[in-house]
Amino acid sequence: MADTPDETIEESSELAEVPEPEMFGCPMTDSRGQLVLHVDRDRYLDVAKQLADEGYAMCVDLTAVDYSEHMERPLPSSVTAERFEVVVNLLDITHRRRIRLRVQVPEGDAKVATLFDLHPGTEAMEREVFDMFGIEFDGHPDPSRILMPEDWNGYPLRKDFQVGTIPVQFKGAAS
Amino acid sequence: MTLISDEGAQELRPRSELTASELLREVASVLRLSEAEAAKLGDLPEDPDEDQTMVINMGPSHPSTHGVLRLMLELQGETVLRCKPIIGYLHTGMEKTGEQLTFMQGGTNVTRMDYASPLNNELVFSMATEKLLGIDGDIPERAQWMRMLLSELNRMSSHLLFMATNGMDLGAVSMMIYGWREREEVLRFFQKVTGLRMNHNFVRPGGLAADLPPGWRDDVLRILDMLPERLEEYDTLMTGQPIWRERLQGVGVITPSEALALGATGPILRSTGVEWDLRRHDPYLRYDEVEFDLIVGSYGDAFDRYAIRLNEIRESMRIVRQILDLMPEGDYRIQDKKVTPPPRARIDESMEALIHHFKIFTEGFKVPEGEVYVAIESPRGEIGCYIASDGSPTPYRMHVRAPSFVNIQCLPHMMRSGLVADAVAVISSVDPVLGEVDR
């Protein structure tokens, strides 16, 4: 954020008053009193490691959201909205605090690093996200579907996966 | 390629098809450990010949799997070498359904996930919705205490169910009848209060569906007076019995660091000696105003998990007694016209009330844009609800962090190098509810 010389003093002091809060260089926001960290996809694993060292040693939840029908959601200015978001909830048992990571994942390259090596408990959750959203986890030891049958087409929790698309057949009914 | 059945890549692959590094990787994945950690274990069995091992299926329809859980076990003699739980047989897309239902209707959906503790599911969903609405600080006192009463009674009924199934799985078949009998007493109370034995949809955003019925105090007292004696019977029948102890002690051991790494919560985590209970450490409702003890184990085995649940029933009874004394008078739901339908009597006399009632039940109420994660302590561990809202009356995304889904990852770890006969004891001690695992 380089100050341009023709900026008025008032404006720059206003800017200085409200610096974008951040942690490990990632913009940090507050959602209804909960701490949210918007992590860049490339730095995701790195930040998760640093947080684990800080005490956030337990990954309680990992899920994803398909924002294709709600792209204009509020995000910090430095974050570009993508179709998918991987949402990770971390817990620090010692200090009794929680933090949430939100990682933007583009549609064309739906791939993120796996947290498996750091938090083995994400194994099933990452498989579920892969199963439901088609987001791949790079380095996951067992990237197979978990809830849907192996030969299922499509990813059910994507917004473009319509409900009720399987025709219902009634036995003995006139067709 | 010899496929064992039709689930393809989800299954345990035959040993002969794997290279050494793949095997290590697969063992690591099944153990839910990283490759580096798995290599450090050092006690991986020497590659046995293919004809010495056998892969057997347990489930998906097996009386001790508590529903439709399928386990693939690789055995060498009686020893379990590898194990992989295969789930999804009960998957009904409840998170997708949750996106079609309004916040008002959402309770009917989430209550069917963990059908052994439905009120806790409704509670976490309602609390997440209230947090999004920004009314979580305005819920009336009576509603908070009523929620606590129901939540604790539900913990008791769920643990009584565990007593029944755990006894049955291990051969104490009469225990099944006793456990179900006592649970039924609690469910009878729920029926009187909510109209239903299970799947109540009673806890709703903003409060509860109705006030407690007349005479509820006597009903609760009857349960509280009856139970201690029955729990003593359980102690006689199971806790002190050498056969029971032989069957559970030292079986399915898990260490604190493993439990934390695997994300296990609830009695599994507490059995390893880690003091962690959201009622105590992240108090919600009015849990900071009642006295209760945390039950913590020390060995992390199946017996500890049994004993923790048995004593948690006693602690819940202690909490319920305090709730009886402290229950305030007042509203059972928030008087916020945005989320609360008008009282029935008003509908007859006021056109506006009728329109309001109609609108709130057809359209629902709009919830401001945002996302929250709220977690509470269910009988099985941390149940969390993540809701993202786009400002419409239906959640944009509704995700439930199901404790059983995460806890079930401990199975391969607990069963490894154990006996196949102990597999049943291990599954039972994890107490998974498959409706919640598959959602």
Coordinates of C-alpha atoms in Angstrom, one line a residue:
Chain A
M1 CA 0.0 0.0 0.0
A2 CA 2.2 2.8 -1.3
D3 CA 1.0 6.3 -0.5
T4 CA 0.6 8.4 -3.6
P5 CA 1.9 11.9 -3.2
D6 CA -1.3 13.7 -4.1
E7 CA -3.3 12.0 -1.3
T8 CA -4.5 14.4 1.3
I9 CA -3.3 14.0 4.8
E10 CA -6.7 13.4 6.2
E11 CA -7.3 10.4 3.9
S12 CA -4.0 8.7 4.7
S13 CA -4.6 9.1 8.4
E14 CA -8.0 7.5 8.0
L15 CA -6.4 4.6 6.3
A16 CA -3.8 4.3 9.0
E17 CA -6.5 4.1 11.6
V18 CA -8.2 1.0 10.1
P19 CA -5.5 -1.3 9.0
E20 CA -6.9 -4.6 7.7
P21 CA -6.4 -7.0 10.6
E22 CA -4.2 -9.9 9.7
M23 CA -2.5 -13.0 11.0
F24 CA 0.5 -14.7 9.4
G25 CA 0.0 -12.2 6.5
C26 CA -3.6 -13.5 5.9
P27 CA -6.6 -11.1 6.2
M28 CA -8.6 -11.8 9.3
T29 CA -12.2 -11.0 9.8
D30 CA -14.8 -11.4 12.5
S31 CA -18.0 -13.3 11.7
R32 CA -20.6 -12.9 14.5
G33 CA -17.7 -12.9 17.0
Q34 CA -15.9 -15.8 15.5
L35 CA -12.3 -15.5 14.2
V36 CA -12.0 -16.2 10.5
L37 CA -8.7 -16.3 8.6
H38 CA -8.9 -16.0 4.8
V39 CA -6.0 -18.1 3.6
D40 CA -4.4 -18.1 0.2
R41 CA -4.5 -21.6 -1.4
D42 CA -0.8 -21.8 -1.8
R43 CA -0.1 -20.9 1.9
Y44 CA -3.0 -23.0 3.3
L45 CA -0.8 -25.9 4.6
D46 CA 1.8 -23.5 5.8
V47 CA -0.6 -21.4 7.8
A48 CA -2.3 -24.6 9.2
K49 CA 1.2 -25.7 10.4
Q50 CA 1.9 -22.4 12.0
L51 CA -1.5 -22.4 13.7
A52 CA -0.8 -25.9 15.0
D53 CA 2.4 -24.6 16.5
E54 CA 0.4 -21.8 18.1
G55 CA -1.8 -24.3 19.8
Y56 CA -4.6 -25.0 17.3
A57 CA -3.7 -28.6 17.4
M58 CA -7.1 -30.2 16.7
C59 CA -9.0 -30.0 13.4
V60 CA -12.6 -30.4 14.4
D61 CA -14.2 -29.9 11.1
L62 CA -13.4 -29.6 7.4
T63 CA -16.1 -28.9 4.8
A64 CA -16.7 -26.9 1.7
V65 CA -19.3 -24.5 0.2
D66 CA -20.2 -24.1 -3.4
Y67 CA -20.8 -20.3 -3.8
S68 CA -21.7 -20.4 -7.5
E69 CA -25.1 -18.8 -6.8
H70 CA -23.7 -16.3 -4.3
M71 CA -20.4 -14.9 -5.8
E72 CA -20.9 -11.4 -4.4
R73 CA -20.4 -12.5 -0.7
P74 CA -18.5 -10.1 1.6
L75 CA -14.8 -10.9 1.6
P76 CA -11.8 -8.8 2.6
S77 CA -10.6 -6.6 -0.3
S78 CA -7.4 -8.6 -0.9
V79 CA -9.3 -11.9 -1.4
T80 CA -10.8 -12.8 -4.8
A81 CA -14.0 -14.7 -4.6
E82 CA -13.9 -18.1 -6.3
R83 CA -16.6 -20.7 -6.8
F84 CA -15.6 -23.1 -4.0
E85 CA -14.5 -22.4 -0.5
V86 CA -12.9 -25.0 1.8
V87 CA -13.8 -24.2 5.4
V88 CA -11.6 -25.6 8.2
N89 CA -12.5 -25.2 11.9
L90 CA -9.5 -25.5 14.2
L91 CA -9.6 -25.8 18.0
D92 CA -7.1 -25.0 20.7
I93 CA -7.9 -27.1 23.7
T94 CA -5.3 -25.4 26.0
H95 CA -6.4 -21.9 25.5
R96 CA -10.1 -22.8 24.7
R97 CA -10.2 -20.9 21.4
R98 CA -11.3 -21.5 17.9
I99 CA -10.3 -20.2 14.5
R100 CA -11.8 -20.8 11.1
L101 CA -9.9 -20.9 7.8
R102 CA -11.6 -20.1 4.6
V103 CA -9.7 -21.1 1.4
Q104 CA -10.9 -19.9 -2.0
V105 CA -10.7 -22.7 -4.6
P106 CA -11.3 -21.9 -8.2
E107 CA -13.7 -24.0 -10.3
G108 CA -11.2 -24.8 -13.1
D109 CA -8.5 -26.2 -10.8
A110 CA -10.5 -27.5 -7.8
K111 CA -7.5 -28.8 -5.9
V112 CA -6.0 -28.1 -2.4
A113 CA -3.3 -29.6 -0.4
T114 CA -4.3 -32.2 2.1
L115 CA -4.2 -31.6 5.8
F116 CA -3.8 -35.4 6.4
D117 CA -0.2 -35.3 7.4
L118 CA -0.9 -32.6 9.9
H119 CA -4.3 -33.7 11.2
P120 CA -4.9 -37.3 10.3
G121 CA -8.5 -36.9 11.5
T122 CA -9.3 -34.9 8.3
E123 CA -9.0 -38.1 6.3
A124 CA -12.8 -38.9 6.2
M125 CA -13.8 -35.3 6.1
E126 CA -11.6 -34.6 3.0
R127 CA -13.0 -37.7 1.3
E128 CA -16.5 -36.4 2.0
V129 CA -15.7 -33.0 0.5
F130 CA -14.2 -34.8 -2.6
D131 CA -17.3 -37.0 -2.8
M132 CA -19.8 -34.1 -2.4
F133 CA -18.0 -31.2 -4.2
G134 CA -15.4 -32.8 -6.4
I135 CA -12.6 -30.9 -4.8
E136 CA -9.4 -32.9 -4.9
F137 CA -7.0 -33.0 -2.0
D138 CA -3.4 -33.3 -3.2
G139 CA -1.5 -36.0 -1.4
H140 CA -4.6 -37.6 0.2
P141 CA -3.8 -41.3 0.8
D142 CA -7.2 -42.7 -0.2
P143 CA -9.0 -40.3 -2.6
S144 CA -12.1 -42.4 -3.1
R145 CA -15.8 -41.6 -2.6
I146 CA -17.0 -42.2 0.9
L147 CA -20.8 -41.7 1.1
M148 CA -21.9 -42.1 -2.6
P149 CA -21.5 -45.3 -4.6
E150 CA -18.2 -45.6 -6.4
D151 CA -19.8 -45.3 -9.9
W152 CA -21.9 -42.2 -9.1
N153 CA -21.9 -39.4 -11.6
G154 CA -21.7 -35.8 -10.4
Y155 CA -21.1 -34.2 -7.0
P156 CA -24.3 -33.9 -5.0
L157 CA -23.7 -30.8 -2.9
R158 CA -22.7 -28.6 -5.9
K159 CA -25.4 -26.1 -6.6
D160 CA -25.8 -27.2 -10.2
F161 CA -26.6 -30.8 -9.1
Q162 CA -30.4 -30.6 -9.1
V163 CA -32.4 -32.6 -6.6
G164 CA -35.0 -35.0 -7.9
T165 CA -33.2 -35.8 -11.2
I166 CA -33.5 -39.5 -10.8
P167 CA -36.8 -40.6 -12.4
V168 CA -39.0 -42.4 -9.9
Q169 CA -40.5 -45.6 -11.2
F170 CA -43.7 -47.0 -9.9
K171 CA -44.2 -50.7 -10.2
G172 CA -47.3 -51.8 -12.2
A173 CA -48.3 -48.2 -13.0
A174 CA -49.5 -47.4 -16.5
S175 CA -46.7 -45.5 -18.3
Chain B
M1 CA -8.1 -57.7 -10.3
T2 CA -10.0 -59.5 -7.7
L3 CA -12.7 -57.2 -6.3
I4 CA -14.3 -58.4 -3.2
S5 CA -17.6 -56.7 -4.0
D6 CA -18.8 -53.7 -5.9
E7 CA -17.6 -50.7 -4.0
G8 CA -14.4 -50.5 -6.0
A9 CA -11.8 -48.1 -4.7
Q10 CA -13.6 -47.6 -1.4
E11 CA -12.7 -51.2 -0.3
L12 CA -9.7 -52.7 1.3
R13 CA -7.4 -53.9 -1.6
P14 CA -5.9 -57.3 -1.6
R15 CA -2.3 -57.3 -0.3
S16 CA -0.9 -59.0 -3.4
E17 CA -1.9 -56.0 -5.5
L18 CA 0.0 -53.5 -3.5
T19 CA 3.6 -52.6 -3.8
A20 CA 5.5 -52.2 -0.5
S21 CA 5.2 -48.4 -0.5
E22 CA 1.6 -48.5 -1.5
L23 CA 0.9 -50.9 1.3
L24 CA 2.6 -48.7 3.8
R25 CA 0.6 -45.8 2.4
E26 CA -2.6 -47.7 2.6
V27 CA -1.9 -49.0 6.0
A28 CA -1.2 -45.5 7.0
S29 CA -4.4 -44.3 5.5
V30 CA -6.4 -47.0 7.1
L31 CA -4.7 -46.3 10.4
R32 CA -5.3 -42.6 9.7
L33 CA -1.6 -41.9 10.4
S34 CA 0.8 -40.1 8.1
E35 CA 3.3 -42.2 6.2
A36 CA 6.1 -41.0 8.3
E37 CA 4.3 -41.8 11.5
A38 CA 3.3 -45.2 10.2
A39 CA 6.9 -46.1 9.3
K40 CA 7.9 -45.1 12.8
L41 CA 5.5 -47.6 14.4
G42 CA 8.0 -50.3 13.5
D43 CA 5.7 -53.1 14.5
L44 CA 3.9 -53.4 11.2
P45 CA 3.5 -57.1 10.6
E46 CA 6.1 -58.7 8.4
D47 CA 4.4 -59.1 5.0
P48 CA 2.5 -62.3 5.5
D49 CA 1.9 -64.6 2.5
E50 CA -1.4 -64.1 0.7
D51 CA -2.6 -67.5 1.8
Q52 CA -2.0 -66.8 5.4
T53 CA -4.4 -63.8 5.5
M54 CA -8.0 -63.6 4.8
V55 CA -10.2 -60.6 4.1
I56 CA -13.7 -60.9 5.7
N57 CA -16.6 -58.6 5.6
M58 CA -18.5 -57.6 8.7
G59 CA -21.8 -56.0 7.9
P60 CA -23.3 -53.9 6.4
S61 CA -26.1 -55.7 8.0
H62 CA -24.7 -57.1 11.2
P63 CA -26.4 -56.9 14.6
S64 CA -23.5 -55.4 16.4
T65 CA -22.7 -52.6 13.9
H66 CA -25.5 -50.5 15.2
G67 CA -27.0 -49.9 11.8
V68 CA -25.4 -50.3 8.4
L69 CA -21.7 -50.0 9.0
R70 CA -19.5 -52.4 7.0
L71 CA -16.1 -53.3 8.1
M72 CA -13.5 -55.0 6.0
L73 CA -11.1 -56.9 8.2
E74 CA -7.8 -58.5 7.0
L75 CA -7.1 -61.3 9.4
Q76 CA -4.2 -63.5 10.1
G77 CA -5.6 -66.2 12.2
E78 CA -7.6 -64.4 14.8
T79 CA -5.5 -61.2 14.7
V80 CA -6.8 -58.2 12.8
L81 CA -4.0 -56.8 10.6
R82 CA -5.9 -54.1 8.7
C83 CA -9.4 -52.8 9.0
K84 CA -11.4 -50.4 7.0
P85 CA -14.9 -49.0 7.7
I86 CA -17.0 -48.5 4.7
I87 CA -19.9 -46.2 5.2
G88 CA -22.6 -44.5 3.2
Y89 CA -25.2 -47.1 3.2
L90 CA -27.6 -44.8 5.1
H91 CA -26.7 -41.7 3.1
T92 CA -29.8 -39.7 2.3
G93 CA -28.4 -36.3 1.4
M94 CA -29.6 -34.5 4.5
E95 CA -27.2 -31.6 4.0
K96 CA -28.6 -31.1 0.5
T97 CA -32.1 -31.4 1.9
G98 CA -31.2 -28.8 4.5
E99 CA -30.6 -26.3 1.6
Q100 CA -34.2 -26.7 0.4
L101 CA -35.8 -26.3 3.8
T102 CA -36.3 -22.9 5.5
F103 CA -34.6 -22.2 8.8
M104 CA -38.1 -22.8 10.4
Q105 CA -38.3 -26.3 8.9
G106 CA -34.6 -27.2 9.3
G107 CA -35.2 -28.7 12.7
T108 CA -37.2 -31.5 11.2
N109 CA -34.3 -32.4 9.1
V110 CA -31.4 -32.2 11.5
T111 CA -33.3 -34.0 14.3
R112 CA -33.2 -37.2 12.2
M113 CA -29.4 -37.3 11.9
D114 CA -28.4 -38.6 15.4
Y115 CA -31.7 -40.3 16.2
A116 CA -30.5 -41.3 19.7
S117 CA -30.0 -37.7 20.7
P118 CA -32.4 -35.7 18.5
L119 CA -32.8 -32.7 20.9
N120 CA -29.1 -32.0 20.8
N121 CA -29.2 -31.8 17.0
E122 CA -32.1 -29.4 17.1
L123 CA -30.3 -27.4 19.7
V124 CA -27.1 -26.9 17.8
F125 CA -29.0 -26.0 14.6
S126 CA -31.2 -23.5 16.5
M127 CA -28.2 -22.0 18.2
A128 CA -26.4 -21.5 14.9
T129 CA -29.5 -19.9 13.4
E130 CA -29.9 -17.6 16.4
K131 CA -26.3 -16.5 16.1
L132 CA -26.7 -15.6 12.5
L133 CA -29.9 -13.7 13.4
G134 CA -28.0 -11.9 16.2
I135 CA -30.6 -12.9 18.8
D136 CA -28.5 -15.4 20.6
G137 CA -28.2 -13.0 23.6
D138 CA -31.9 -12.4 23.8
I139 CA -33.3 -15.9 24.3
P140 CA -35.5 -15.9 27.5
E141 CA -34.1 -17.5 30.6
R142 CA -36.8 -20.1 30.8
A143 CA -36.1 -21.2 27.2
Q144 CA -32.4 -21.6 28.1
W145 CA -33.1 -23.7 31.2
M146 CA -35.8 -25.8 29.4
R147 CA -33.3 -26.5 26.6
M148 CA -30.8 -27.6 29.2
L149 CA -33.3 -29.9 30.9
L150 CA -34.2 -31.5 27.6
S151 CA -30.5 -31.8 26.5
E152 CA -29.5 -33.5 29.8
L153 CA -32.4 -35.9 29.8
N154 CA -31.5 -36.7 26.2
R155 CA -27.9 -37.4 27.2
M156 CA -29.3 -39.8 29.8
S157 CA -31.6 -41.6 27.3
S158 CA -28.8 -41.8 24.8
H159 CA -26.3 -43.3 27.3
L160 CA -29.0 -45.7 28.6
L161 CA -29.3 -46.9 25.0
F162 CA -25.6 -47.3 24.9
M163 CA -25.8 -49.4 28.1
A164 CA -28.4 -51.6 26.4
T165 CA -26.5 -52.1 23.2
N166 CA -23.1 -52.4 24.8
G167 CA -24.5 -55.1 27.1
M168 CA -26.1 -56.9 24.2
D169 CA -23.0 -56.8 22.0
L170 CA -21.0 -58.4 24.7
G171 CA -23.4 -61.1 25.7
A172 CA -25.1 -59.6 28.7
V173 CA -28.4 -60.0 26.8
S174 CA -30.7 -59.2 29.7
M175 CA -29.0 -55.8 29.9
M176 CA -30.6 -55.0 26.6
I177 CA -34.0 -55.2 28.1
Y178 CA -33.0 -53.2 31.2
G179 CA -31.4 -50.4 29.2
W180 CA -34.3 -50.1 26.8
R181 CA -36.7 -50.1 29.7
E182 CA -35.1 -47.2 31.5
R183 CA -34.6 -45.3 28.2
E184 CA -38.3 -45.7 27.6
E185 CA -39.1 -43.9 30.8
V186 CA -37.2 -40.9 29.6
L187 CA -38.8 -41.1 26.1
R188 CA -42.2 -41.2 27.8
F189 CA -41.4 -37.9 29.3
F190 CA -40.3 -36.5 26.0
Q191 CA -43.6 -37.8 24.5
K192 CA -45.5 -35.9 27.1
V193 CA -43.6 -32.7 26.5
T194 CA -43.1 -32.8 22.7
G195 CA -45.7 -35.2 21.5
L196 CA -43.1 -37.6 20.0
R197 CA -40.8 -40.2 21.4
M198 CA -38.1 -39.3 18.9
N199 CA -37.4 -36.7 16.2
H200 CA -39.2 -34.1 18.2
N201 CA -38.5 -30.8 16.3
F202 CA -39.2 -29.2 19.7
V203 CA -36.1 -26.9 20.0
R204 CA -36.6 -24.2 17.4
P205 CA -34.8 -21.0 16.4
G206 CA -35.9 -18.4 19.0
G207 CA -36.8 -20.9 21.8
L208 CA -39.0 -23.9 22.0
A209 CA -42.2 -25.1 20.4
A210 CA -44.3 -25.1 23.6
D211 CA -44.0 -24.7 27.3
L212 CA -43.6 -27.6 29.6
P213 CA -46.9 -29.4 30.4
P214 CA -48.5 -29.3 33.8
G215 CA -47.0 -31.9 36.2
W216 CA -43.7 -32.1 34.4
R217 CA -41.8 -31.6 37.6
D218 CA -43.3 -34.8 39.1
D219 CA -42.6 -36.7 35.9
V220 CA -38.9 -35.7 36.0
L221 CA -38.7 -36.5 39.7
R222 CA -40.1 -39.9 39.1
I223 CA -37.3 -40.6 36.6
L224 CA -34.7 -39.2 39.0
D225 CA -36.0 -41.3 41.9
M226 CA -36.2 -44.5 39.9
L227 CA -32.8 -44.3 38.1
P228 CA -30.2 -44.5 40.8
E229 CA -31.4 -47.9 42.0
R230 CA -31.5 -49.2 38.4
L231 CA -27.9 -47.9 37.8
E232 CA -26.8 -49.8 40.9
E233 CA -28.3 -52.9 39.3
Y234 CA -26.2 -52.2 36.2
D235 CA -23.1 -52.0 38.4
T236 CA -24.0 -55.4 39.9
L237 CA -24.8 -56.9 36.5
M238 CA -21.8 -55.5 34.6
T239 CA -19.2 -53.2 36.2
G240 CA -18.1 -55.5 39.0
Q241 CA -18.3 -58.7 37.0
P242 CA -15.0 -60.4 36.2
I243 CA -16.3 -61.5 32.8
W244 CA -17.4 -58.0 31.9
R245 CA -14.0 -56.6 32.9
E246 CA -12.0 -59.3 31.1
R247 CA -14.0 -58.5 28.0
L248 CA -13.4 -54.7 28.1
Q249 CA -10.3 -53.9 30.0
G250 CA -7.3 -53.3 27.7
V251 CA -9.4 -53.6 24.6
G252 CA -9.4 -50.9 21.9
V253 CA -6.8 -48.7 23.6
I254 CA -6.2 -45.3 22.2
T255 CA -3.7 -42.7 23.6
P256 CA -4.5 -39.0 24.2
S257 CA -2.3 -37.8 21.3
E258 CA -3.9 -40.3 18.9
A259 CA -7.4 -39.3 19.9
L260 CA -6.6 -35.6 19.5
A261 CA -4.9 -36.2 16.1
L262 CA -7.9 -38.2 14.9
G263 CA -10.3 -35.4 16.0
A264 CA -12.1 -37.7 18.4
T265 CA -14.3 -36.0 21.0
G266 CA -16.7 -36.9 23.7
P267 CA -16.3 -40.1 25.8
I268 CA -13.6 -41.4 23.5
L269 CA -11.4 -38.3 24.1
R270 CA -12.2 -38.2 27.8
S271 CA -11.4 -41.9 28.2
T272 CA -7.8 -41.1 27.4
G273 CA -7.6 -38.7 30.3
V274 CA -8.0 -35.4 28.4
E275 CA -10.4 -33.2 30.2
W276 CA -12.5 -31.7 27.4
D277 CA -16.2 -31.1 27.7
L278 CA -17.8 -28.2 25.9
R279 CA -20.3 -27.9 28.8
R280 CA -17.4 -27.0 31.0
H281 CA -14.8 -25.5 28.8
D282 CA -16.9 -23.6 26.3
P283 CA -20.2 -23.2 28.3
Y284 CA -23.3 -22.6 26.3
L285 CA -26.9 -22.2 27.6
R286 CA -26.5 -21.9 31.4
Y287 CA -24.0 -24.8 32.1
D288 CA -21.8 -22.3 33.9
E289 CA -24.5 -22.0 36.6
V290 CA -24.8 -25.6 37.5
E291 CA -22.4 -27.9 39.3
F292 CA -21.3 -31.1 37.8
D293 CA -18.1 -33.2 37.6
L294 CA -16.3 -34.2 34.4
I295 CA -15.8 -38.0 34.2
V296 CA -12.4 -38.7 32.8
G297 CA -10.8 -42.1 32.2
S298 CA -7.1 -43.0 32.4
Y299 CA -6.5 -46.0 30.2
G300 CA -8.4 -45.1 27.0
D301 CA -9.8 -48.6 26.7
A302 CA -13.4 -49.9 26.1
F303 CA -14.0 -50.2 29.8
D304 CA -13.2 -46.6 30.5
R305 CA -15.6 -45.5 27.8
Y306 CA -18.3 -47.7 29.4
A307 CA -17.6 -46.4 32.9
I308 CA -17.6 -42.8 31.6
R309 CA -21.0 -43.1 30.1
L310 CA -22.4 -44.8 33.1
N311 CA -21.2 -42.1 35.4
E312 CA -22.3 -39.4 33.0
I313 CA -25.8 -40.6 33.5
R314 CA -25.3 -39.9 37.2
E315 CA -23.9 -36.4 36.5
S316 CA -26.7 -35.6 34.2
M317 CA -29.2 -36.5 36.9
R318 CA -27.3 -34.2 39.2
I319 CA -27.6 -31.4 36.7
V320 CA -31.3 -32.1 36.1
R321 CA -32.0 -31.9 39.9
Q322 CA -30.4 -28.4 39.9
I323 CA -32.4 -27.4 36.9
L324 CA -35.6 -28.3 38.8
D325 CA -34.6 -25.9 41.5
L326 CA -33.4 -23.1 39.2
M327 CA -36.0 -23.2 36.5
P328 CA -37.3 -19.7 36.2
E329 CA -40.8 -18.6 35.1
G330 CA -41.2 -16.6 31.9
D331 CA -41.4 -17.0 28.2
Y332 CA -40.4 -20.2 26.5
R333 CA -39.5 -18.4 23.3
I334 CA -38.3 -15.0 22.2
Q335 CA -41.0 -12.4 21.6
D336 CA -39.5 -11.2 18.4
K337 CA -42.1 -11.0 15.7
K338 CA -39.6 -11.8 13.1
V339 CA -39.0 -15.3 14.2
T340 CA -41.9 -16.1 16.5
P341 CA -45.3 -17.0 15.1
P342 CA -48.2 -15.2 16.9
P343 CA -50.0 -17.1 19.6
R344 CA -52.9 -19.3 18.5
A345 CA -55.6 -17.2 20.3
R346 CA -54.5 -14.0 18.4
I347 CA -55.1 -15.6 15.1
D348 CA -58.8 -15.9 15.7
E349 CA -59.2 -12.2 16.4
S350 CA -56.7 -10.4 14.3
M351 CA -56.3 -10.4 10.6
E352 CA -52.7 -9.2 10.9
A353 CA -51.8 -12.1 13.1
L354 CA -53.3 -14.5 10.6
I355 CA -51.3 -13.0 7.8
H356 CA -48.2 -13.0 10.0
H357 CA -48.7 -16.6 10.9
F358 CA -49.3 -17.6 7.2
K359 CA -46.2 -15.7 6.0
I360 CA -43.9 -17.1 8.7
F361 CA -44.9 -20.7 7.9
T362 CA -44.9 -20.4 4.1
E363 CA -42.0 -18.1 3.5
G364 CA -40.0 -18.4 6.7
F365 CA -37.9 -15.6 8.1
K366 CA -34.9 -14.0 6.3
V367 CA -31.6 -14.6 8.0
P368 CA -28.8 -12.0 7.4
E369 CA -25.9 -12.9 5.2
G370 CA -23.0 -14.5 7.0
E371 CA -21.5 -17.8 8.2
V372 CA -21.2 -19.3 11.7
Y373 CA -20.0 -22.5 13.3
V374 CA -21.6 -23.4 16.6
A375 CA -20.6 -26.5 18.6
I376 CA -22.2 -28.1 21.6
E377 CA -21.5 -31.3 23.6
S378 CA -23.7 -34.1 22.4
P379 CA -23.6 -37.5 24.1
R380 CA -21.2 -38.7 21.4
G381 CA -18.9 -35.6 21.4
E382 CA -18.7 -32.3 19.7
I383 CA -21.7 -31.7 17.4
G384 CA -21.2 -28.6 15.3
C385 CA -23.4 -26.8 12.8
Y386 CA -21.9 -24.7 10.1
I387 CA -24.4 -22.5 8.4
A388 CA -23.7 -20.1 5.5
S389 CA -26.6 -17.7 4.7
D390 CA -27.0 -15.5 1.7
G391 CA -29.8 -13.5 3.3
S392 CA -32.7 -15.7 2.1
P393 CA -35.1 -17.8 4.3
T394 CA -33.2 -21.0 3.5
P395 CA -29.6 -21.8 4.5
Y396 CA -27.2 -21.4 1.6
R397 CA -25.2 -24.3 3.0
M398 CA -26.0 -26.3 6.2
H399 CA -23.3 -28.6 7.4
V400 CA -23.4 -30.7 10.5
R401 CA -20.1 -31.8 12.1
A402 CA -21.3 -35.2 13.2
P403 CA -19.3 -36.6 16.2
S404 CA -19.9 -40.2 15.1
F405 CA -18.5 -39.6 11.6
V406 CA -15.2 -38.4 13.0
N407 CA -15.1 -40.9 15.9
I408 CA -15.5 -43.8 13.6
Q409 CA -12.1 -43.1 12.1
C410 CA -10.7 -44.4 15.4
L411 CA -12.0 -47.9 14.7
P412 CA -9.1 -49.1 12.5
H413 CA -6.7 -47.7 15.0
M414 CA -8.4 -49.4 18.0
M415 CA -8.7 -52.7 16.3
R416 CA -5.3 -53.0 14.9
S417 CA -3.5 -56.2 16.1
G418 CA -6.5 -57.0 18.3
L419 CA -8.6 -60.1 18.2
V420 CA -11.5 -60.4 15.8
A421 CA -13.7 -61.3 18.7
D422 CA -12.9 -57.9 20.3
A423 CA -14.0 -56.1 17.2
V424 CA -17.6 -56.1 18.4
A425 CA -16.5 -54.7 21.8
V426 CA -14.6 -51.9 20.0
I427 CA -17.4 -50.9 17.7
S428 CA -19.8 -50.9 20.6
S429 CA -17.5 -48.7 22.8
V430 CA -17.3 -46.0 20.1
D431 CA -21.1 -45.9 20.1
P432 CA -21.6 -44.7 16.5
V433 CA -25.1 -43.7 15.3
L434 CA -25.0 -44.5 11.6
G435 CA -27.8 -42.0 10.8
E436 CA -25.3 -39.3 11.8
V437 CA -22.3 -40.9 10.2
D438 CA -23.9 -41.0 6.8
R439 CA -26.4 -38.1 7.1

